[in-house]
Short mmCIF file of C-alpha atoms and ligand atoms in Angstrom, two decimals:
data_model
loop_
_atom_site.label_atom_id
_atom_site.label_comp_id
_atom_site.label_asym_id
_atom_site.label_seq_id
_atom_site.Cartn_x
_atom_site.Cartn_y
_atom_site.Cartn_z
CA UNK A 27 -62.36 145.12 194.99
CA UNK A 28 -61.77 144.30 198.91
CA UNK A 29 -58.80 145.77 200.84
CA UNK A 30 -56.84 142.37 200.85
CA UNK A 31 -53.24 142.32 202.75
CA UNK A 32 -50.21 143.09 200.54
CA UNK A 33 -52.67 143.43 197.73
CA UNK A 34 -52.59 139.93 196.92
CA UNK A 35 -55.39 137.40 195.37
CA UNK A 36 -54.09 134.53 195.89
CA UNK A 37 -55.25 134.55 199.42
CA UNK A 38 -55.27 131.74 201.83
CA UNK A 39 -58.38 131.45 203.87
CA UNK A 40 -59.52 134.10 207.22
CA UNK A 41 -59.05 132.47 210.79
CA UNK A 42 -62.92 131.68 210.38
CA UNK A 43 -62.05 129.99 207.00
CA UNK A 44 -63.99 132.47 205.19
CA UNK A 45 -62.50 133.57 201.22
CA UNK A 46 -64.38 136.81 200.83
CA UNK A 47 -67.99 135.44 201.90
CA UNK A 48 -67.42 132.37 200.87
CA UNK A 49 -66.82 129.20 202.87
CA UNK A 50 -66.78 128.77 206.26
CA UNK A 51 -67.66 126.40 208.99
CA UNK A 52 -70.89 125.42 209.38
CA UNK A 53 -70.95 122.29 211.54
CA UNK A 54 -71.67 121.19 215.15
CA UNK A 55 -69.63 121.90 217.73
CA UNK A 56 -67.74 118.77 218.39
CA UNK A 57 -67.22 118.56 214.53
CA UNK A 58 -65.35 122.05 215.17
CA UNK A 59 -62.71 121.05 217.80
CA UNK A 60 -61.90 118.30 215.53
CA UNK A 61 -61.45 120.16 212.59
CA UNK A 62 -59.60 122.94 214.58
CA UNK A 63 -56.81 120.19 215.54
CA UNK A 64 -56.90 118.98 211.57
CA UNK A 65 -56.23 122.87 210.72
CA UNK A 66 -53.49 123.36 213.87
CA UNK A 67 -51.89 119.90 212.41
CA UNK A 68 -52.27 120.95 208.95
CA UNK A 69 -50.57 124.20 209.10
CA UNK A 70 -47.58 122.80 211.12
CA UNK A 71 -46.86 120.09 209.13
CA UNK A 72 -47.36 122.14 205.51
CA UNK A 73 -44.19 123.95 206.49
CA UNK A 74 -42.36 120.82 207.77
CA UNK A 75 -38.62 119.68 205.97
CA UNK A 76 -39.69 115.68 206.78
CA UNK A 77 -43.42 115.84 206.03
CA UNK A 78 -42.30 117.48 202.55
CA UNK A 79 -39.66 115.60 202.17
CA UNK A 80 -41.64 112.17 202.01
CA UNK A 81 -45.07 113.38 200.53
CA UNK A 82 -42.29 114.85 197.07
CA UNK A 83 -40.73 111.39 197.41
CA UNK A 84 -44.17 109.45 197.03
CA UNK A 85 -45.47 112.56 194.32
CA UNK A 86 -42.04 111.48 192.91
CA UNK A 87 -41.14 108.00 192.72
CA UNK A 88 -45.09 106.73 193.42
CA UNK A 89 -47.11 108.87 191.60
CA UNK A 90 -44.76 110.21 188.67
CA UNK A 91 -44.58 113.49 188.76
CA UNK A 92 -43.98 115.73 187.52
CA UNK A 93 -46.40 115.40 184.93
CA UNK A 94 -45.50 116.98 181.33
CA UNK A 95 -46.23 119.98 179.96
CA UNK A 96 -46.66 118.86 176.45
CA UNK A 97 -47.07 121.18 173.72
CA UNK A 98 -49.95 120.53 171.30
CA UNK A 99 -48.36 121.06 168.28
CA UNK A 100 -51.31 119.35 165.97
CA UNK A 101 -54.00 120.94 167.74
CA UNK A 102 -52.63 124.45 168.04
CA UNK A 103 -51.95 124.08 164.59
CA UNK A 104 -55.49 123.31 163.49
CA UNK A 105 -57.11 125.98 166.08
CA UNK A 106 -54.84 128.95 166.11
CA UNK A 107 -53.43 130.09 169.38
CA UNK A 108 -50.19 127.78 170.97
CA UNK A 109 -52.17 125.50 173.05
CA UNK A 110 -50.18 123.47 175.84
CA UNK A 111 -51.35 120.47 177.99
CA UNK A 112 -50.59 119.90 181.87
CA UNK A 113 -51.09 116.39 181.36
CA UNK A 114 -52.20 115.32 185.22
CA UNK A 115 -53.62 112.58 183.20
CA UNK A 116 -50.09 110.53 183.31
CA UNK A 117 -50.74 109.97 187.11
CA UNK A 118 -50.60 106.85 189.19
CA UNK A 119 -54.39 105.92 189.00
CA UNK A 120 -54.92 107.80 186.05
CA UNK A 121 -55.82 111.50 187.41
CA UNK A 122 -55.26 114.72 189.43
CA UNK A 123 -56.81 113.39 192.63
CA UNK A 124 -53.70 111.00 193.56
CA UNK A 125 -52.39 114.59 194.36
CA UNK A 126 -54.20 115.17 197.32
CA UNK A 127 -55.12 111.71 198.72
CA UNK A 128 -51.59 111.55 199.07
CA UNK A 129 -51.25 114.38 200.97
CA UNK A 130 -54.21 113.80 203.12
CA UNK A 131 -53.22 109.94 203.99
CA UNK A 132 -50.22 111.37 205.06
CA UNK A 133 -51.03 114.17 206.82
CA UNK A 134 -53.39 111.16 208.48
CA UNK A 135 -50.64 109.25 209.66
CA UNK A 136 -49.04 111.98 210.69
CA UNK A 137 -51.80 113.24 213.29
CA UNK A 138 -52.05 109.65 214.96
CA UNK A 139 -55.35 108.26 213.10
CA UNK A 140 -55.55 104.73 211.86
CA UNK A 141 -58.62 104.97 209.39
CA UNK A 142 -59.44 107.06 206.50
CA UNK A 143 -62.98 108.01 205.38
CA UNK A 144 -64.29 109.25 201.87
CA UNK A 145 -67.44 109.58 199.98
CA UNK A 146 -67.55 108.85 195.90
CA UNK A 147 -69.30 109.63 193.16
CA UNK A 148 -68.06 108.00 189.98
CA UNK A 149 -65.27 106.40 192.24
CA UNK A 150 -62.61 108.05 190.90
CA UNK A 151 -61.74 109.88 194.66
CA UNK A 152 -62.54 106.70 195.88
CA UNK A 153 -59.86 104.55 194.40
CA UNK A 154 -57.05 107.35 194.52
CA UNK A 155 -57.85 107.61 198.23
CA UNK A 156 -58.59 103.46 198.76
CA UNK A 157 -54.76 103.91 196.92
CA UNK A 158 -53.06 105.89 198.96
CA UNK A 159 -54.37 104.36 202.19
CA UNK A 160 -53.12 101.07 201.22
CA UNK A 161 -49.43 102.53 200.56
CA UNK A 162 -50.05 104.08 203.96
CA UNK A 163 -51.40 101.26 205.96
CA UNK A 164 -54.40 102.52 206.79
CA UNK A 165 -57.84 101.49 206.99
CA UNK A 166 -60.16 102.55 204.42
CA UNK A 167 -64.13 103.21 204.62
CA UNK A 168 -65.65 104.63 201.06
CA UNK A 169 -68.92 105.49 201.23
CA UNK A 170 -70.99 105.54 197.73
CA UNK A 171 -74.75 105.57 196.86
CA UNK A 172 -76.23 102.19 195.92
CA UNK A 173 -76.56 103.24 192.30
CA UNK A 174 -73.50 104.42 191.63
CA UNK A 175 -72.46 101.27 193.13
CA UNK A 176 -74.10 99.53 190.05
CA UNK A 177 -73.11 102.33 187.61
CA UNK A 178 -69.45 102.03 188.78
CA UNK A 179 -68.42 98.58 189.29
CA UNK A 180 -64.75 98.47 187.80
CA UNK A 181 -63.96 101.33 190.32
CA UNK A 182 -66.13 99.67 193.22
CA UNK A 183 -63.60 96.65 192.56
CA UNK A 184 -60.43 98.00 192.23
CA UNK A 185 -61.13 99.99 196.07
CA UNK A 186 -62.18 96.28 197.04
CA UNK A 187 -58.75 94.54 195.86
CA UNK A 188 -57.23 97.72 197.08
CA UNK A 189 -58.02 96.44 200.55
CA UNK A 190 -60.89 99.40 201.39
CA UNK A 191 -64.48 98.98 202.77
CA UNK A 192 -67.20 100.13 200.51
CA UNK A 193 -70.10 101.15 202.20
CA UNK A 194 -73.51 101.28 200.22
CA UNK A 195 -75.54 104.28 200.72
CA UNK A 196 -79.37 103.59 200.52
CA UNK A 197 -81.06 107.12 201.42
CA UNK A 198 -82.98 109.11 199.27
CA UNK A 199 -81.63 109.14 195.87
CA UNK A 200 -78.55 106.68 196.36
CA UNK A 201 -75.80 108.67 194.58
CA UNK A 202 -73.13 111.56 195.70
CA UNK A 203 -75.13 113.50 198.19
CA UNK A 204 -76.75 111.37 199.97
CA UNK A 205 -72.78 109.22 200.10
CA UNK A 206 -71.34 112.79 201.36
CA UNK A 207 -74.03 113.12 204.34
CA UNK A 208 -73.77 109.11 205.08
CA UNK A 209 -69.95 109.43 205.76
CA UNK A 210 -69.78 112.43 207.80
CA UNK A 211 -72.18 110.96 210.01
CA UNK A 212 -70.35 107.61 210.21
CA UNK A 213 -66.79 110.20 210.90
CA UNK A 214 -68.50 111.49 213.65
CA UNK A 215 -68.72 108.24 215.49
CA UNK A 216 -65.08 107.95 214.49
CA UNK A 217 -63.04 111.48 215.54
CA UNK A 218 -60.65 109.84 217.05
CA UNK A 219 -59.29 106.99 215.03
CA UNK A 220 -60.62 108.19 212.00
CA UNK A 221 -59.60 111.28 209.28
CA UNK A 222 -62.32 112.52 206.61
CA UNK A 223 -60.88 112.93 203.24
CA UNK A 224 -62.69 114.91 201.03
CA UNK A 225 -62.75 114.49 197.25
CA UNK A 226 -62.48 118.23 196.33
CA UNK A 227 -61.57 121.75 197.29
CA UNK A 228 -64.99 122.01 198.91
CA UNK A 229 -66.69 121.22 201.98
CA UNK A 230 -65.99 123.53 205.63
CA UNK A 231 -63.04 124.69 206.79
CA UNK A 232 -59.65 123.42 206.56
CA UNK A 233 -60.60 120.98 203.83
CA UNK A 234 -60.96 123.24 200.77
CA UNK A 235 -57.33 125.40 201.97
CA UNK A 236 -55.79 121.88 202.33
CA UNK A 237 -56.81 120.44 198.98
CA UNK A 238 -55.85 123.63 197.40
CA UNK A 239 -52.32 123.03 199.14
CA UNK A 240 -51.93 120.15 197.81
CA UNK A 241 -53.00 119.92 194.47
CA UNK A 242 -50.91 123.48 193.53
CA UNK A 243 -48.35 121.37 192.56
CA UNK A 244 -49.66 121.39 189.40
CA UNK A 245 -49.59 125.46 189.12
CA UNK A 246 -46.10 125.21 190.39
CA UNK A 247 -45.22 122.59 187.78
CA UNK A 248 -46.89 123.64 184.83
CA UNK A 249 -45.39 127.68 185.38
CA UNK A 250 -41.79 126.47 185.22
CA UNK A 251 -42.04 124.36 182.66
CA UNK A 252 -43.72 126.81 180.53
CA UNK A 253 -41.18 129.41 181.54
CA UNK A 254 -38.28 126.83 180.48
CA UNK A 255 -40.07 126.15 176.96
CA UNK A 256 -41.31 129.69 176.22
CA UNK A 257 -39.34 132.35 178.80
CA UNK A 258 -42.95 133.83 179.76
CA UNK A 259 -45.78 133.45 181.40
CA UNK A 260 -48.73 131.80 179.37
CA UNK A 261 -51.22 134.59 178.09
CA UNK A 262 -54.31 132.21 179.60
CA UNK A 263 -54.83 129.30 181.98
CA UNK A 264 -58.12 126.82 181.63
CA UNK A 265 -59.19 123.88 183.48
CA UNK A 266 -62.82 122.02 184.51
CA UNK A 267 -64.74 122.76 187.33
CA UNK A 268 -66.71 119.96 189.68
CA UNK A 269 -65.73 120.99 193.23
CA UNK A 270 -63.08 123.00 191.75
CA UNK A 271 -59.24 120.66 192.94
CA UNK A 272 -57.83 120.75 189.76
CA UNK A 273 -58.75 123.79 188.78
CA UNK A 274 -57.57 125.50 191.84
CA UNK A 275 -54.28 123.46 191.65
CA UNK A 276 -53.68 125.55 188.39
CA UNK A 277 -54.66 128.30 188.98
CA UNK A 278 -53.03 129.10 192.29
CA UNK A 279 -49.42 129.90 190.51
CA UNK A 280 -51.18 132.27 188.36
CA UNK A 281 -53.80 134.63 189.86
CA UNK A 282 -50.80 137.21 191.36
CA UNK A 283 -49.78 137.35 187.54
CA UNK A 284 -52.44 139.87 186.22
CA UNK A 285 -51.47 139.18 183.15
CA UNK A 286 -52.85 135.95 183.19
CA UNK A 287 -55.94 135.14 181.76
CA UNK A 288 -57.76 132.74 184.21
CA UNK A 289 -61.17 130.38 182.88
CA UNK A 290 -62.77 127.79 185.34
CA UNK A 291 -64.89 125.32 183.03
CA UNK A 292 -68.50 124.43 183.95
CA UNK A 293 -70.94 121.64 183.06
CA UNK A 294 -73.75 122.79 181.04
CA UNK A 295 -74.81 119.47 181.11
CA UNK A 296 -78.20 119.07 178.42
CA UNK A 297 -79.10 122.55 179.24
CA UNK A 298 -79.40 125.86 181.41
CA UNK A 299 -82.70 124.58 183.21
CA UNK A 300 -82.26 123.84 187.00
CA UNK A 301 -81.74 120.10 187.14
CA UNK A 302 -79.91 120.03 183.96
CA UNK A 303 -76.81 121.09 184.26
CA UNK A 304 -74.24 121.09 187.26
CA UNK A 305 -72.78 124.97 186.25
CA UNK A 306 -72.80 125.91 189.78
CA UNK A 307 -70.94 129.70 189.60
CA UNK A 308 -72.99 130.04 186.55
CA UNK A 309 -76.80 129.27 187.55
CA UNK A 310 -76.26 128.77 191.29
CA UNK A 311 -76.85 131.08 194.14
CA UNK A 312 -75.51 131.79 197.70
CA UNK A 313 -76.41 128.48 199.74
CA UNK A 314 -74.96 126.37 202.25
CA UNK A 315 -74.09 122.88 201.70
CA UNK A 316 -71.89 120.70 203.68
CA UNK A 317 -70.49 122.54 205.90
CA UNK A 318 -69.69 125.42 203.89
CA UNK A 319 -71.13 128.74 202.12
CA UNK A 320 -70.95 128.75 198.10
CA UNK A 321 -72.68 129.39 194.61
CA UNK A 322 -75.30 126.82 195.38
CA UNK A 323 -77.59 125.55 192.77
CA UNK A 324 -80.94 125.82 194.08
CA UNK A 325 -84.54 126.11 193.73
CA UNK A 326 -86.69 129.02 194.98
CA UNK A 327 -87.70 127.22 198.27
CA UNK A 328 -83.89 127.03 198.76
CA UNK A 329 -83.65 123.48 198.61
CA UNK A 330 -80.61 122.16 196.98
CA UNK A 331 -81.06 121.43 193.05
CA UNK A 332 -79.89 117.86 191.36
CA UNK A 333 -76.51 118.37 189.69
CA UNK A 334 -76.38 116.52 186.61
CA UNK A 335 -73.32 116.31 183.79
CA UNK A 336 -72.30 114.00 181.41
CA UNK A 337 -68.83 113.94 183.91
CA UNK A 338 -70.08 112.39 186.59
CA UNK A 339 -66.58 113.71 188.32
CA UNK A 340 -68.39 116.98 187.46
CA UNK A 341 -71.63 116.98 188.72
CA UNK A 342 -71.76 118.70 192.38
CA UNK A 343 -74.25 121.11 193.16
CA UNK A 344 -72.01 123.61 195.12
CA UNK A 345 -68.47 124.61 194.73
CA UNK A 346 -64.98 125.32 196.22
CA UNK A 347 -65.50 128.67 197.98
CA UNK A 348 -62.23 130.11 196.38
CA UNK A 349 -63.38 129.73 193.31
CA UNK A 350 -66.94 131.77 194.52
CA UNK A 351 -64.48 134.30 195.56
CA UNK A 352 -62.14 134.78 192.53
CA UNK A 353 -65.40 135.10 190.72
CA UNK A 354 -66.96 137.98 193.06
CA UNK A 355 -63.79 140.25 192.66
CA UNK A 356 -63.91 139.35 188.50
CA UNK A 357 -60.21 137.41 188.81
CA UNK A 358 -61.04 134.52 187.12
CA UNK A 359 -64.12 133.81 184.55
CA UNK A 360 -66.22 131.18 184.58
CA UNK A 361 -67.78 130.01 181.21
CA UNK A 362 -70.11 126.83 180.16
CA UNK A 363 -69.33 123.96 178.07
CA UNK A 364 -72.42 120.99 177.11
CA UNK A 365 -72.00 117.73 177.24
CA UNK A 366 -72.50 117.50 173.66
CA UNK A 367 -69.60 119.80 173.10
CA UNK A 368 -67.74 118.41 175.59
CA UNK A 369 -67.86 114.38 173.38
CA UNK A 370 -66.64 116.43 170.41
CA UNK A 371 -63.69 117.65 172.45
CA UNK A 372 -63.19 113.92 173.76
CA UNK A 373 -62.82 112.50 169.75
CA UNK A 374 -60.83 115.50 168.57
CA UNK A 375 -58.23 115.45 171.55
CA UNK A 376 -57.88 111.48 170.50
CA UNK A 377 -57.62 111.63 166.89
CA UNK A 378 -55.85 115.10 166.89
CA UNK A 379 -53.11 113.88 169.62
CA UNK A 380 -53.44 110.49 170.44
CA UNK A 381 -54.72 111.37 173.81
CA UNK A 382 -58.05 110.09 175.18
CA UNK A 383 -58.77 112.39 177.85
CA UNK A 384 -61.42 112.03 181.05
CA UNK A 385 -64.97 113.36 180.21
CA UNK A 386 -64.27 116.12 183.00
CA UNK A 387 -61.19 117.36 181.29
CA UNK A 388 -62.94 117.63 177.83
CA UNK A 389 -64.84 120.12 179.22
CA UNK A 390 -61.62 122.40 179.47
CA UNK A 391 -60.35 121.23 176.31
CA UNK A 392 -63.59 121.77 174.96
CA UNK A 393 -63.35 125.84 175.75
CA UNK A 394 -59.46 125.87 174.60
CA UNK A 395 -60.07 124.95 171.02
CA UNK A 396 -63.08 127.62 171.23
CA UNK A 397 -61.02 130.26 172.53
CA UNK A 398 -57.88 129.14 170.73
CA UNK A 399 -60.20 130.09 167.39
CA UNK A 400 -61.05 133.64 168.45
CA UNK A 401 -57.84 134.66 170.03
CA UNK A 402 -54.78 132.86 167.55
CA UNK A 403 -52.20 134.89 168.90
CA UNK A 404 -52.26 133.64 172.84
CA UNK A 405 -49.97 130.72 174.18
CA UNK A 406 -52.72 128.72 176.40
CA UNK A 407 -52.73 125.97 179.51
CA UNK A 408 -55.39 123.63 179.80
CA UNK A 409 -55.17 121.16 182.29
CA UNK A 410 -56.14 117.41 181.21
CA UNK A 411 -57.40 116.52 184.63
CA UNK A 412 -57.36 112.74 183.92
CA UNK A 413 -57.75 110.02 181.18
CA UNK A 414 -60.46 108.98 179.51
CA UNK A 415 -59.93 104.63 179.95
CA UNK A 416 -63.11 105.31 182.55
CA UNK A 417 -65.32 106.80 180.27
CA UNK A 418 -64.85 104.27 177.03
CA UNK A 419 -67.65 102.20 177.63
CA UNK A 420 -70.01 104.72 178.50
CA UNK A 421 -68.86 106.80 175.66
CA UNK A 422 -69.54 103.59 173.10
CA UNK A 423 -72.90 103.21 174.00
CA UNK A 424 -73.97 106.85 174.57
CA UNK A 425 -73.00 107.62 170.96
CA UNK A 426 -73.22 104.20 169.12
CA UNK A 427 -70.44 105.60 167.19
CA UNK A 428 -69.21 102.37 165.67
CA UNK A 429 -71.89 100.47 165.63
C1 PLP B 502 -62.95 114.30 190.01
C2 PLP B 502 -62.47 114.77 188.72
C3 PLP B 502 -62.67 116.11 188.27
C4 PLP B 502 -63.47 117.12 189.03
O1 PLP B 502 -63.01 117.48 190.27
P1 PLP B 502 -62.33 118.87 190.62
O2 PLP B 502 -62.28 118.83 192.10
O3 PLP B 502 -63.20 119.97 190.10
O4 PLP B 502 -61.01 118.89 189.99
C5 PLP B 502 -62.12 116.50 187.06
N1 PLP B 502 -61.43 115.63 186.29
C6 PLP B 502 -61.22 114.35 186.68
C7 PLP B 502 -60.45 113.46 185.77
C8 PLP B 502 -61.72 113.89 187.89
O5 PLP B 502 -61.52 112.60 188.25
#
């Protein structure tokens, strides 16, 4: 293990942004003095009595937090172990993201800047941050590949009748990466009016420190209520893993309590083969992408790999460098769940609690029930990330189940 200050994991990043070897800035120079005045902003305002005060009123009264810590009773029943949801999935706009778009519209407004720009996938980051830009008053540019334009059209119209610009990506293969690349290029045309909001704890320095920030209200959340229900701490913590927000969000409270069991959730997708999966700490190697230095999944050339995943929320070809970091000093594990495992876990959750849960956060729930089997005796998190209302249709005609 490193020599770390005060012998603490849950680190926050070095000056350079780096956790461990992991993350980083790599970017162009004027791209650098504009991230340097979102850090310098950042970290003044993160410690501020009014900037807190209004971004717990909006998590508060807006959003609806804080979101329950509900104890499975049916489910832990069935599988064993005492198996508690953080249920993220109560959330204005139906998910965990809300968490940070808030917090990064505000800390927009805050710095001056009259526009906000995103990339989506799926559109889920799209609408929370087309959301909180409306409440805020500020414009809105979401940048998504043409064919998840197609793929995603109730999403594509709620940002619209949210007031935000949707800009259709046409390069190379039209979907997340290609959306990512298009809008930092369009941002840096736009440093000084404009704010880049990223969808994840991933990307260069300050973003993935500042997502973590905000989204470890769930850690926070989820610890005291557990410690008001069961006066301890829970034996072992799960959530999914895309670019690693959530999961991070969780975490955070946790990884100073050793005791803690920690396990980040990947997509195995249809299979372990490069192209099949999007399990990035898993199958992926050290590689650069966007900005920033990660577990990178990659072919031998070094060229970066197509993510794929049943959760399209969950298919990113890199990840959040903390995460890369927790994994290289053996804090926190990171296991595989299939997307065939992962539609089991969807059903059961609904029938077993009357909770339809996203396809990302099946994933998680997924590895609970198979962990709650071999270990009976533990009192487990998982975090539902989101609902499932996004994934119905695609769920009905992927399995023809009632047909
Ligand atoms: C976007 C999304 C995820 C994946 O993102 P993380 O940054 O890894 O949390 C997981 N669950 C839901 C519901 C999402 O919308």
């Amino acid at each position: 293990m490193e020599t770390m200050v005060n012998n603490k994991i849950n680190i926050t990043p070095d000056p350079n942004g780096f956790f461990g070897e992991y993350g980083g800035q790599f970017l162009d120079e004027n791209l650098k003095n504009e991230f340097k005045k979102i850090t310098d902003a950042f970290l003044v305002l993160k410690d501020d009595k009014n900037f807190n005060d209004e971004l717990n009123d909006l998590l508060k009264n807006y959003a609806g937090r804080p979101s329950s810590l509900y104890y499975a009773k049916n489910l832990s029943k069935k599988y064993g172990a005492k198996i508690y949801l953080k249920r993220e999935d109560l959330n204005h706009t139906g998910a965990h993201k809300i968490n940070h778009c808030l917090g990064e519209a505000l800390l927009a407004k805050k710095m001056g800047k009259k526009k906000i720009i995103a990339e989506t996938g799926a559109g889920q980051h799209g609408v929370a941050t087309a959301t909180a830009a409306a409440l805020m008053g500020l414009e809105c540019d979401i940048y998504m590949g043409e064919i998840d334009i197609q793929k995603e059209r109730p999403n594509v119209d709620k940002m619209r009748i949210l007031g935000a610009n949707v800009i259709s990506v046409t390069d190379g293969k039209k979907t997340l990466k290609e959306a990512v690349d298009s809008a930092f290029r369009a941002y840096l045309n736009e440093l000084d009016d404009a704010i880049y909001a990223i969808g994840s704890a991933v990307g260069p320095h300050p973003f993935p420190m500042i997502v973590e920030h905000f989204q470890s209200i769930i850690g926070r959340e989820a610890k005291k209520q557990f410690f008001e229900m069961e006066n301890s701490l829970p034996d072992s913590v799960i959530a999914c893993i895309g670019g690693g927000s959530n999961s991070i969000g969780l975490f955070s409270a946790f990884l100073d309590d050793e005791s803690v069991k920690i396990f980040g959730v990947e997509p195995l997708g249809k299979s372990s083969t490069l192209g099949e999966n999007a399990a990035s700490l898993t199958y992926g190697t050290n590689g650069i992408i966007h900005g920033f230095k990660c577990k990178l999944l990659q072919d031998k050339n070094g060229n970066t790999a197509d993510a794929y995943s049943i959760a399209s929320g969950l298919d990113y070809p890199g990840v959040g460098p903390k995460h890369c970091y927790l994994q290289s000093i053996g804090r926190a594990s990171y296991v595989t769940i299939s997307d065939n495992e992962a539609i089991d876990a969807f059903f059961e959750l609904s029938k077993t609690e009357g909770i339809i849960p996203a396809l990302e956060s099946s994933h998680a729930i997924a590895y609970a029930i198979k962990y709650a089997k071999q270990n009976p005796n533990e009192k487990i998190i998982v975090n539902v990330s989101g609902r499932g209302d996004k994934d119905i249709d695609f769920i009905m005609q992927y399995t023809k189940k009632f047909n």
